[in-house]
Every structure is written in C-alpha cells, then in structure tokens.
Amino acid sequence: MMRTHLTSALETALIGSTVELCGWVAKRRDHGGVVFIDLRDAGGVVQVVVDPSKVVGVDPHLIRSEFVLRVVGVVKDRPEGTIKSDTANGAIEVAVDSVEILAACDALPIPVDEEVAADESLRLKYRYLDLRGRRLQGNLRLRARVNHLLRQAFDEREFIEVETPLLIASTPEGARDFVVPSRLTPGSFYALPQSPQLFKQLLMVGGLDRYFQIARCLRDEDPRADRQFEFTQLDMEMSFVDSDDVMDLVGEIVASVIRDVTQESADNPGRMTWADAMATYGTEKPDLRFDLPISNVTSVFSATEFRAFQADSVGALRIPESGELTRARLDSLIERAQSLGAPGLVWIRVREGSLIDSPVAKFLSEEEKSALLTKTNAQPGDLILLAAGSLAMTSEVLGVIRKEFCVVTKDLGLHTIWVTDFPLFEGLDDKGNPISSHHPFTAPHPDDLDLFMHAEGEDLLSVRSQAYDLVVNGWELGSGSVRIHSREIQERVFSLLGISPELAHARFGFLLEAFRYGAPPHAGFAFGIDRLVALLAGEDNIREVIAFPKTQSGADPLTNAPSLLEGSQLKSLGLSLAAKKKESRS
RNA sequence: GGUCCUGUGGUGCAGUUUGGAGUGCACGCCGCCCUGUCAAGGCGGAGGCCGCGGGUUCAAAUCCCGUCAGGACCGCCA
C-alpha cells in the first residue's frame, strides 16, 4: 500500500503518529517559507504543511493544482488561532517530512470542485475532472448506497437476482429500439431491451417466484432532464400476489431507502386513483409538495348567462394570497392557457366582503359568485383562475398553471404517492383500435372485466387496468401492473389492439406458448434508480447521478460516441449506408 | 420534426437593446516577493478568428440569414 490512511481517517487521536497519504492538490497556499497544501483523497481533505528548507523530495514551490502527491508526515494539532472548526479536519494538519510527485497536472480546462458549473459539453468532455468534485463524488457514492440498500431489501425478502439478456428480439410496440446488427445472420438485428418485461414474466412461469434485477434499459427517444438513452431500473416481479402486495412491498422499501438516506421520517406512499389525480391535479403524476387542488365548479355555472362558462366542465384553481399579481403576469398565464388549447383563462381577485374583481364580474350572478367562493373556499386576497371546456382540457390546463405557482425548495422533502387504476387504453388510433396505456400484458381491473370482454370502440376507454405508478414530487418514479396470465384475456387484448393472431404469434408467441404450460398469477414493478437518486440528491437532472451520461443530442463529448464505422466493419455486418440527404442534394 | 434560452482569453460573466479601435470584472495560468494560510496576500505578465459561414453597412461581438454546439421544453418516451 502506498498510504496508511485516508484523510477521513485522520483524527486528534493520531496526533504524533507518522502517516502516509496519497491524493490530489485541491488548493495550494505558497507563503515562500511555508507551503500549505489541501490534499484531497476519496475520504476528504486535510491540510498538509511543507517547510521548503526541511522537506525531502521535491521543491514544494513546483507543486501545482491537481498534482498527485504522496506525502509522509506527522499528524499535529494546529497552533492556537489557526483551527478551522467548520472543516472536517480543521483541528489537525500533517507536517510533512517528504513529498513525492506521483503525477503532474496540466492547467485545468474546467475548475475542479467549484460551485459554478462549467458548460455542459466541457463538463462531459472532461468528466474525469468533474468526477473529482464533491458534487459528483457525493452523488455516485449515494447511488452506490441506494443500490446496496435495494439489493439488501429485496434479498431479505427472498427475491432472486437474475440477469436477463441485452441482445433480444425487437418488438415494434413502445419506444424505438436501439438495434444491433447480427454478423452471423447478416440482415438480421438484435434489439437492446427497453425493459426486461417479457423475461421477468417468463421467470415467473419458470417458478422463480420472486425476481429482481438492477437492470440497464435502453430506449431510442429524445433525452430530457429525467431521461437518458440508457437508464437503470430496479426491476422486480412476484408470483401469487395482487397489486396491493406489490405496492405495499415496493412502497415500504422505497420509504425505507428515503429514511436511510435522508435520516428523516418517510411514510409509505399513500394511494390515489388516476381519475382523482387527473381531476384534482390535472396530471397523472401530481407533485404533492403543494396542495393547490383544482375544484370542479361546473355545477356552480349550470344555468349561467356567461357563454364562456356554458361548457361541459368548468374548473377552478384557488391560489392563496396571490390576488395582487400584476396584469402582465395574469396576461402571461392566459397566454400559457391558450397555448395549451384553452379558449381563455378567467381570473378573479377575491376582495373583502365577498366582493370580486374580474373582467367577467358583470356576467356572473350574485349566486354564482358566492357559490364559487364557497366551493373554492376562497379568502380575501386570493386569486381564482377558471378554465372552461372539456373536463380533460380544463384539468390539463389548470394542472399546468398550478405548477407555475409551486415554488420548489429543498426542505419540502420527498412526497410519494401511488397512482392506481389507470385506464387500460389511452385512446383510439386512426383505425379505431385502442392503444395500450401501459403495455399489452397489463391485466384489466377485475371490476371492469365484463366491460373489457364485451365493450367496443370508445366504451373500451373507460376500462380500468391493474396498473400503478409510483410518483415522487411530480416525477414518475416507476410503474408496474398485475399481468395477464390468462390466454383468453391476452388474446382479447391483442385482438383489440389490432394485432392479429398471426402477428401476436410472430412477436410474442414464446410468451403465449409459455402461458399454456401453467403460468402463475403474477405482478411486478420497476422504478428508475437514476430518478430516485436524483430526487434524493436534490438534483433536477439525472446526468448529475450518472458517471458518464450523454448530452441532449445523445452524444458523449468524452468518447465522441456515436462514431462512424469502418467500411470493413459495415461489410462484415452486411450493411451499407444510404446516402446522406445533404450529399444527395449537392 | 418544432419552440425558446445560451455561445466573448483556460473557466464563469458583463458588454449586444441604441453598430464606431477587443473595453471590463472575478477565478485560473506564468514570473518575482513572502514562515500560519485556509477563497492566503503583494507586485508584474501572458493569453481573444467575440462558435462557424454568409449578408447589410464607410464600419459588425453588436443588425439580418444560415449553420454547429450546449441547455429547457413540445412531439416522442408500450
């Protein structure tokens, strides 16, 4: 070993001991006759003191930022008046006898461990430098801890960790696949898994009973703050359980991880139906750090003279103590609402004594005004925003407006909620076939089974499923469902989706066949570890919890991926490239 | 595919609205001085195709068009 201690292991009990440390020069304060170096290693930082007239090894004036040093010295308590009580090793320092430069460092292209973040492409190009900073070090250590806690929790509950293949058959449903050309079967392609979905169901048929995996998943869709091409899920599946069993177990584990990491209390997630989430928050992933519910005030205006409110639905959002918003701000809210498809947005300032101030006040009767104030529980000084139209539109618009008033601060903590009873289908395609809202293996809700088996067209859209999402602070952390294990129901789903028996057989024949040989009832869940760690770390982009992420255009400035292939590589894969558009134009 | 924001010495910014010599700030870098600093300090210095390409103009970091890169979002994400 080149060292005897990490800097984090140094303490006053070691005063007088000789220690050997290795690390990077985080900061250098050269006073000529004495040189102070803040030496950083994986544990932290300690001040080492070098006397140029006594030190063995190198001239300490030549030492620069981020040089890699090995020092041998004696742990000492600091002289009176030089103790830094706000720093971990602030009471001690290491008086160095010898210094060895293990590696020099060029002038840095980006600062290491600074508060101000450099340009994202530079951060990624020099990721190894960015990784030295406290932010990414802390995030990756947190991530490792979360992985450990999850493995431990599932292991304790008798789940078997199983790896599933990365090179699989493409299934055209869902997200775009990343594909890999086959060399041994030229012209054929593997796909990289969007999730281990089919394999985990086969593991249940295979009698594994309880499976989990920390699984890499890949989807070729445009990256976002909460999405990368490749991401990591805690994937799990259980046999002989219902949706409550899965939600209870996963909720308990997620809450325990939050407690462990934050050292604060965290209840198991509550429950809310999809219909309630949509009606109350205008979104299927409500951010419950803020209450601000949407009220349905359609009944208040059932006989109104005001034409704009003679609609299927009128929704109201009461924003406490915001009655003094400027007209400019109100106008921008109206514009926002219109950009989302609302004909308009009506604002009402609530005054003392049930008076209101609004451009539409004169169109509303006294009864309507007072009913509105009662229904929304409005107080003087509040602002009420109203949108009228279809229920779906008013909910969505007010849901988006609601978020504009949610001022996020870190101390609000993590608010978890299960959203249940999603619709089985989320709409009809241009052929009139319903579209799966989760995936085609999601079981219909038992109470809607009859409807599911017999309904057609629009009526199918009211069939609920046994799908559930775990939502944290407005992020969809994960989703799961009770799976179909009956061939009859599975075949009906395929048929409704417009997938012919032949096509179903071609794509999912192996699963359907497996279901002929004794498939246990099973259900599962998967949640994004990148998102969970980002939430725990207080990061708003998952790049900050991934060691080597990609940019929004899917590039890696460090390795220059994606890159061109040699002609010989293409040839051995049986591939040839179509001419680029620009080249064909010129 | 689309909308919006950003691009100025190594880094982070100001300057762009209202065109007039690459002007400025902080950090870093280089040299010298300095024995108790910890964002060390003092003195001196180097470093710029103002992302790139066109256009307008007597004159462009600044205005216009295009393009590239990064970011936020829409579409997309069973």
Tab-separated table of N, CA and C (backbone and C1' of nucleotides) in Angstrom, chain A residues 27 29-31 33 36 47 64 78 82 84 93 109 119-120 122 174 195 219 221-222 224-225 227 436 438-439 541 543 551-553, chain B residues 1-2 10-13 27-31 33-41 67-78:
chain	number	residue	atom	x	y	z
A	27	LYS	N	-5.836	22.615	-3.219
A	27	LYS	CA	-5.544	24.043	-3.088
A	27	LYS	C	-4.116	24.172	-2.575
A	29	ARG	N	-1.372	27.049	-0.971
A	29	ARG	CA	-1.125	28.407	-0.488
A	29	ARG	C	0.355	28.515	-0.167
A	30	ASP	N	1.090	29.122	-1.101
A	30	ASP	CA	2.550	29.142	-1.034
A	30	ASP	C	3.000	30.459	-0.407
A	31	HIS	N	3.483	30.386	0.829
A	31	HIS	CA	3.936	31.603	1.515
A	31	HIS	C	5.438	31.801	1.384
A	33	GLY	N	8.178	30.725	2.680
A	33	GLY	CA	8.862	29.995	3.744
A	33	GLY	C	8.059	28.820	4.270
A	36	PHE	N	1.260	25.637	2.321
A	36	PHE	CA	0.108	24.860	2.765
A	36	PHE	C	-0.530	24.197	1.552
A	47	GLN	N	-5.195	19.537	5.541
A	47	GLN	CA	-4.125	20.491	5.245
A	47	GLN	C	-2.774	19.857	5.572
A	64	ARG	N	1.633	22.128	-8.113
A	64	ARG	CA	0.516	22.883	-8.680
A	64	ARG	C	-0.810	22.166	-8.423
A	78	ARG	N	-3.294	21.873	15.407
A	78	ARG	CA	-2.929	23.156	14.814
A	78	ARG	C	-2.591	24.179	15.889
A	82	THR	N	-5.397	28.987	14.660
A	82	THR	CA	-5.450	28.577	13.245
A	82	THR	C	-6.370	27.387	13.055
A	84	LYS	N	-9.697	25.536	12.252
A	84	LYS	CA	-10.917	25.796	11.460
A	84	LYS	C	-11.999	24.832	11.910
A	93	GLU	N	-3.427	18.990	11.260
A	93	GLU	CA	-2.747	19.143	9.981
A	93	GLU	C	-1.629	18.117	9.958
A	109	PRO	N	-8.710	22.537	-17.769
A	109	PRO	CA	-9.688	23.092	-18.711
A	109	PRO	C	-10.997	23.500	-18.032
A	119	ASP	N	-19.710	24.871	-18.677
A	119	ASP	CA	-20.557	24.474	-19.788
A	119	ASP	C	-20.706	22.946	-19.831
A	120	GLU	N	-21.912	22.500	-20.113
A	120	GLU	CA	-22.192	21.068	-20.019
A	120	GLU	C	-21.298	20.229	-20.927
A	122	LEU	N	-18.292	20.840	-21.844
A	122	LEU	CA	-16.956	20.757	-21.244
A	122	LEU	C	-16.950	19.829	-20.030
A	174	GLY	N	-44.211	0.251	-28.310
A	174	GLY	CA	-43.496	1.034	-27.315
A	174	GLY	C	-42.493	1.983	-27.919
A	195	SER	N	-36.855	-2.785	-21.505
A	195	SER	CA	-37.009	-3.243	-20.130
A	195	SER	C	-36.971	-4.765	-20.193
A	219	ARG	N	-33.779	3.042	-24.512
A	219	ARG	CA	-34.868	3.498	-25.379
A	219	ARG	C	-34.352	4.619	-26.262
A	221	GLU	N	-35.301	7.352	-27.623
A	221	GLU	CA	-36.179	8.515	-27.651
A	221	GLU	C	-35.393	9.718	-27.163
A	222	ASP	N	-35.801	10.916	-27.576
A	222	ASP	CA	-35.026	12.106	-27.253
A	222	ASP	C	-34.817	12.276	-25.747
A	224	ARG	N	-34.149	13.896	-22.040
A	224	ARG	CA	-34.708	15.018	-21.286
A	224	ARG	C	-33.978	15.099	-19.948
A	225	ALA	N	-34.392	16.054	-19.141
A	225	ALA	CA	-33.770	16.174	-17.816
A	225	ALA	C	-33.911	14.876	-17.017
A	227	ARG	N	-34.532	11.855	-18.495
A	227	ARG	CA	-34.444	10.701	-19.408
A	227	ARG	C	-33.118	10.690	-20.125
A	436	SER	N	-52.685	0.719	-25.974
A	436	SER	CA	-52.330	0.358	-24.597
A	436	SER	C	-51.771	1.562	-23.864
A	438	HIS	N	-50.293	1.207	-20.778
A	438	HIS	CA	-49.102	0.730	-20.061
A	438	HIS	C	-48.344	-0.182	-21.025
A	439	HIS	N	-48.635	-1.451	-21.022
A	439	HIS	CA	-48.163	-2.343	-22.074
A	439	HIS	C	-49.191	-3.445	-22.238
A	541	ASN	N	-31.480	17.104	-12.727
A	541	ASN	CA	-31.178	16.402	-13.973
A	541	ASN	C	-30.443	15.106	-13.634
A	543	ARG	N	-28.389	13.484	-15.257
A	543	ARG	CA	-26.961	13.469	-15.632
A	543	ARG	C	-26.071	13.562	-14.394
A	551	THR	N	-25.290	13.906	-23.801
A	551	THR	CA	-25.930	15.208	-23.948
A	551	THR	C	-27.356	15.021	-24.452
A	552	GLN	N	-28.052	16.151	-24.568
A	552	GLN	CA	-29.435	16.093	-25.026
A	552	GLN	C	-29.540	15.597	-26.470
A	553	SER	N	-28.441	15.686	-27.221
A	553	SER	CA	-28.477	15.164	-28.588
A	553	SER	C	-27.895	13.747	-28.643
B	1	G	P	-35.095	15.870	-38.062
B	1	G	O5'	-36.166	17.031	-37.888
B	1	G	C5'	-36.921	17.406	-38.994
B	1	G	C4'	-38.293	17.843	-38.521
B	1	G	C3'	-38.304	19.097	-37.649
B	1	G	O3'	-38.205	20.304	-38.399
B	1	G	C1'	-39.633	17.422	-36.632
B	2	G	P	-37.428	21.548	-37.761
B	2	G	O5'	-38.470	22.066	-36.668
B	2	G	C5'	-39.766	22.490	-37.066
B	2	G	C4'	-40.592	22.830	-35.859
B	2	G	C3'	-40.016	23.899	-34.941
B	2	G	O3'	-40.262	25.212	-35.420
B	2	G	C1'	-40.736	22.069	-33.639
B	10	G	P	-8.509	30.519	-24.688
B	10	G	O5'	-8.495	29.664	-23.339
B	10	G	C5'	-8.520	28.239	-23.429
B	10	G	C4'	-8.732	27.634	-22.073
B	10	G	C3'	-10.033	28.015	-21.382
B	10	G	O3'	-11.113	27.216	-21.811
B	10	G	C1'	-8.240	28.306	-19.868
B	11	U	P	-12.581	27.791	-21.817
B	11	U	O5'	-12.890	27.945	-20.273
B	11	U	C5'	-13.118	26.800	-19.465
B	11	U	C4'	-13.608	27.222	-18.100
B	11	U	C3'	-14.811	28.157	-18.098
B	11	U	O3'	-16.038	27.481	-18.277
B	11	U	C1'	-13.172	28.992	-16.624
B	12	G	P	-17.234	28.227	-19.006
B	12	G	O5'	-17.711	29.254	-17.882
B	12	G	C5'	-18.212	28.759	-16.650
B	12	G	C4'	-18.496	29.900	-15.713
B	12	G	C3'	-19.367	31.005	-16.272
B	12	G	O3'	-20.737	30.655	-16.270
B	12	G	C1'	-17.534	31.955	-15.140
B	13	C	P	-21.733	31.381	-17.278
B	13	C	O5'	-21.684	32.860	-16.694
B	13	C	C5'	-21.872	33.963	-17.508
B	13	C	C4'	-21.523	35.195	-16.722
B	13	C	C3'	-21.819	36.508	-17.417
B	13	C	O3'	-23.177	36.874	-17.269
B	13	C	C1'	-19.636	36.571	-16.550
B	27	C	P	-10.132	37.262	-7.993
B	27	C	O5'	-10.165	35.781	-8.570
B	27	C	C5'	-10.863	34.761	-7.871
B	27	C	C4'	-11.029	33.529	-8.720
B	27	C	C3'	-9.751	32.857	-9.195
B	27	C	O3'	-9.124	32.094	-8.179
B	27	C	C1'	-11.283	32.961	-10.983
B	28	G	P	-7.522	31.957	-8.181
B	28	G	O5'	-7.211	31.154	-9.519
B	28	G	C5'	-7.585	29.791	-9.640
B	28	G	C4'	-7.355	29.315	-11.048
B	28	G	C3'	-5.913	29.355	-11.527
B	28	G	O3'	-5.181	28.223	-11.100
B	28	G	C1'	-7.315	30.284	-13.179
B	29	C	P	-3.625	28.336	-10.835
B	29	C	O5'	-3.023	28.671	-12.272
B	29	C	C5'	-3.050	27.700	-13.315
B	29	C	C4'	-2.388	28.261	-14.543
B	29	C	C3'	-0.996	28.840	-14.315
B	29	C	O3'	-0.006	27.831	-14.303
B	29	C	C1'	-2.277	30.358	-15.598
B	30	C	P	1.208	27.941	-13.343
B	30	C	O5'	2.129	29.030	-14.041
B	30	C	C5'	2.703	28.766	-15.316
B	30	C	C4'	3.492	29.966	-15.776
B	30	C	C3'	4.415	30.573	-14.713
B	30	C	O3'	5.627	29.867	-14.576
B	30	C	C1'	3.192	32.291	-15.768
B	31	G	P	6.336	29.831	-13.185
B	31	G	O5'	6.943	31.300	-13.051
B	31	G	C5'	7.977	31.721	-13.939
B	31	G	C4'	8.345	33.148	-13.654
B	31	G	C3'	8.684	33.472	-12.203
B	31	G	O3'	9.998	33.088	-11.865
B	31	G	C1'	7.256	35.139	-13.074
B	33	C	P	12.152	35.460	-5.594
B	33	C	O5'	11.290	36.398	-4.636
B	33	C	C5'	11.752	37.694	-4.287
B	33	C	C4'	10.756	38.399	-3.406
B	33	C	C3'	10.366	37.666	-2.125
B	33	C	O3'	11.342	37.825	-1.111
B	33	C	C1'	8.432	38.555	-3.162
B	34	C	P	11.647	36.559	-0.196
B	34	C	O5'	10.330	36.450	0.698
B	34	C	C5'	10.034	37.464	1.665
B	34	C	C4'	8.629	37.281	2.162
B	34	C	C3'	8.323	35.934	2.823
B	34	C	O3'	8.734	35.904	4.177
B	34	C	C1'	6.613	36.462	1.274
B	35	U	P	9.203	34.509	4.786
B	35	U	O5'	7.987	34.081	5.717
B	35	U	C5'	6.794	33.516	5.151
B	35	U	C4'	6.074	32.691	6.180
B	35	U	C3'	5.868	33.385	7.512
B	35	U	O3'	4.596	32.992	8.025
B	35	U	C1'	7.018	31.358	7.845
B	36	G	P	3.714	34.117	8.751
B	36	G	O5'	2.348	33.345	8.967
B	36	G	C5'	1.510	33.038	7.863
B	36	G	C4'	0.377	32.178	8.328
B	36	G	C3'	-0.215	32.572	9.678
B	36	G	O3'	-1.614	32.293	9.663
B	36	G	C1'	0.494	30.346	9.746
B	37	U	P	-2.666	33.513	9.505
B	37	U	O5'	-3.273	33.184	8.055
B	37	U	C5'	-2.695	33.760	6.911
B	37	U	C4'	-2.743	32.788	5.776
B	37	U	C3'	-4.131	32.215	5.472
B	37	U	O3'	-4.893	33.114	4.670
B	37	U	C1'	-2.536	30.481	5.480
B	38	C	P	-6.447	33.268	4.928
B	38	C	O5'	-7.027	31.838	4.545
B	38	C	C5'	-7.003	31.392	3.193
B	38	C	C4'	-7.373	29.929	3.132
B	38	C	C3'	-8.741	29.588	3.692
B	38	C	O3'	-9.716	29.772	2.694
B	38	C	C1'	-7.126	28.070	4.524
B	39	A	P	-11.181	30.129	2.966
B	39	A	O5'	-11.763	30.166	1.490
B	39	A	C5'	-11.409	29.146	0.567
B	39	A	C4'	-10.836	29.742	-0.706
B	39	A	C3'	-9.600	30.602	-0.498
B	39	A	O3'	-8.751	30.491	-1.646
B	39	A	C1'	-11.292	31.884	-1.497
B	40	A	P	-7.276	29.852	-1.449
B	40	A	O5'	-6.572	30.871	-0.416
B	40	A	C5'	-5.912	32.006	-0.908
B	40	A	C4'	-5.633	32.923	0.242
B	40	A	C3'	-5.151	34.308	-0.156
B	40	A	O3'	-6.216	35.147	-0.541
B	40	A	C1'	-3.788	33.464	1.572
B	41	G	P	-5.982	36.192	-1.737
B	41	G	O5'	-4.831	37.127	-1.162
B	41	G	C5'	-5.086	38.013	-0.093
B	41	G	C4'	-3.834	38.730	0.302
B	41	G	C3'	-3.144	39.522	-0.814
B	41	G	O3'	-3.775	40.769	-1.054
B	41	G	C1'	-1.537	38.259	0.332
B	67	U	P	-30.378	26.209	-41.120
B	67	U	O5'	-28.897	25.857	-40.673
B	67	U	C5'	-28.014	25.203	-41.579
B	67	U	C4'	-26.619	25.187	-41.014
B	67	U	C3'	-26.478	24.515	-39.647
B	67	U	O3'	-26.377	23.112	-39.746
B	67	U	C1'	-25.346	26.594	-39.627
B	68	C	P	-26.913	22.202	-38.550
B	68	C	O5'	-25.713	22.265	-37.510
B	68	C	C5'	-24.426	21.761	-37.850
B	68	C	C4'	-23.420	22.149	-36.799
B	68	C	C3'	-23.775	21.783	-35.367
B	68	C	O3'	-23.523	20.423	-35.071
B	68	C	C1'	-22.981	23.999	-35.426
B	69	A	P	-24.376	19.692	-33.961
B	69	A	O5'	-23.818	20.345	-32.612
B	69	A	C5'	-22.487	20.103	-32.203
B	69	A	C4'	-22.169	20.916	-30.969
B	69	A	C3'	-23.148	20.755	-29.818
B	69	A	O3'	-22.904	19.579	-29.064
B	69	A	C1'	-22.716	23.048	-30.151
B	70	G	P	-24.128	18.854	-28.345
B	70	G	O5'	-24.413	19.805	-27.106
B	70	G	C5'	-23.472	19.877	-26.045
B	70	G	C4'	-23.887	20.915	-25.050
B	70	G	C3'	-25.303	20.800	-24.508
B	70	G	O3'	-25.431	19.797	-23.523
B	70	G	C1'	-24.885	23.039	-25.089
B	71	G	P	-26.840	19.067	-23.349
B	71	G	O5'	-27.726	20.200	-22.682
B	71	G	C5'	-27.411	20.671	-21.379
B	71	G	C4'	-28.285	21.844	-21.042
B	71	G	C3'	-29.776	21.568	-21.020
B	71	G	O3'	-30.182	20.969	-19.807
B	71	G	C1'	-29.361	23.560	-22.220
B	72	A	P	-31.453	20.004	-19.823
B	72	A	O5'	-32.672	21.025	-19.967
B	72	A	C5'	-33.029	21.860	-18.874
B	72	A	C4'	-34.253	22.658	-19.225
B	72	A	C3'	-35.403	21.863	-19.818
B	72	A	O3'	-36.159	21.167	-18.845
B	72	A	C1'	-35.045	23.792	-21.110
B	73	C	P	-36.834	19.791	-19.254
B	73	C	O5'	-37.968	20.225	-20.289
B	73	C	C5'	-39.112	20.927	-19.843
B	73	C	C4'	-39.850	21.533	-21.008
B	73	C	C3'	-40.570	20.574	-21.945
B	73	C	O3'	-41.793	20.101	-21.410
B	73	C	C1'	-39.444	22.208	-23.218
B	74	C	P	-42.382	18.732	-21.934
B	74	C	O5'	-42.901	19.109	-23.391
B	74	C	C5'	-44.030	19.940	-23.560
B	74	C	C4'	-44.388	20.072	-25.021
B	74	C	C3'	-44.594	18.776	-25.784
B	74	C	O3'	-45.858	18.192	-25.539
B	74	C	C1'	-43.266	20.224	-27.078
B	75	G	P	-46.016	16.598	-25.511
B	75	G	O5'	-45.653	16.174	-27.005
B	75	G	C5'	-46.535	16.438	-28.082
B	75	G	C4'	-45.893	16.056	-29.397
B	75	G	C3'	-45.470	14.593	-29.514
B	75	G	O3'	-46.540	13.739	-29.882
B	75	G	C1'	-43.703	15.984	-30.215
B	76	C	P	-46.903	12.476	-29.004
B	76	C	O5'	-45.541	11.648	-28.984
B	76	C	C5'	-45.095	10.956	-30.154
B	76	C	C4'	-43.692	10.446	-29.933
B	76	C	C3'	-43.508	9.510	-28.744
B	76	C	O3'	-43.883	8.175	-29.035
B	76	C	C1'	-41.823	11.157	-28.699
B	77	C	P	-44.586	7.304	-27.895
B	77	C	O5'	-43.471	7.231	-26.764
B	77	C	C5'	-42.334	6.369	-26.898
B	77	C	C4'	-41.459	6.477	-25.676
B	77	C	C3'	-42.091	6.051	-24.365
B	77	C	O3'	-42.062	4.646	-24.205
B	77	C	C1'	-40.995	8.116	-24.066
B	78	A	P	-43.114	4.035	-23.181
B	78	A	O5'	-43.946	3.006	-24.062
B	78	A	C5'	-44.754	3.454	-25.146
B	78	A	C4'	-45.792	2.423	-25.463
B	78	A	C3'	-46.914	2.292	-24.424
B	78	A	O3'	-48.134	1.990	-25.129
B	78	A	C1'	-45.876	0.221	-24.717
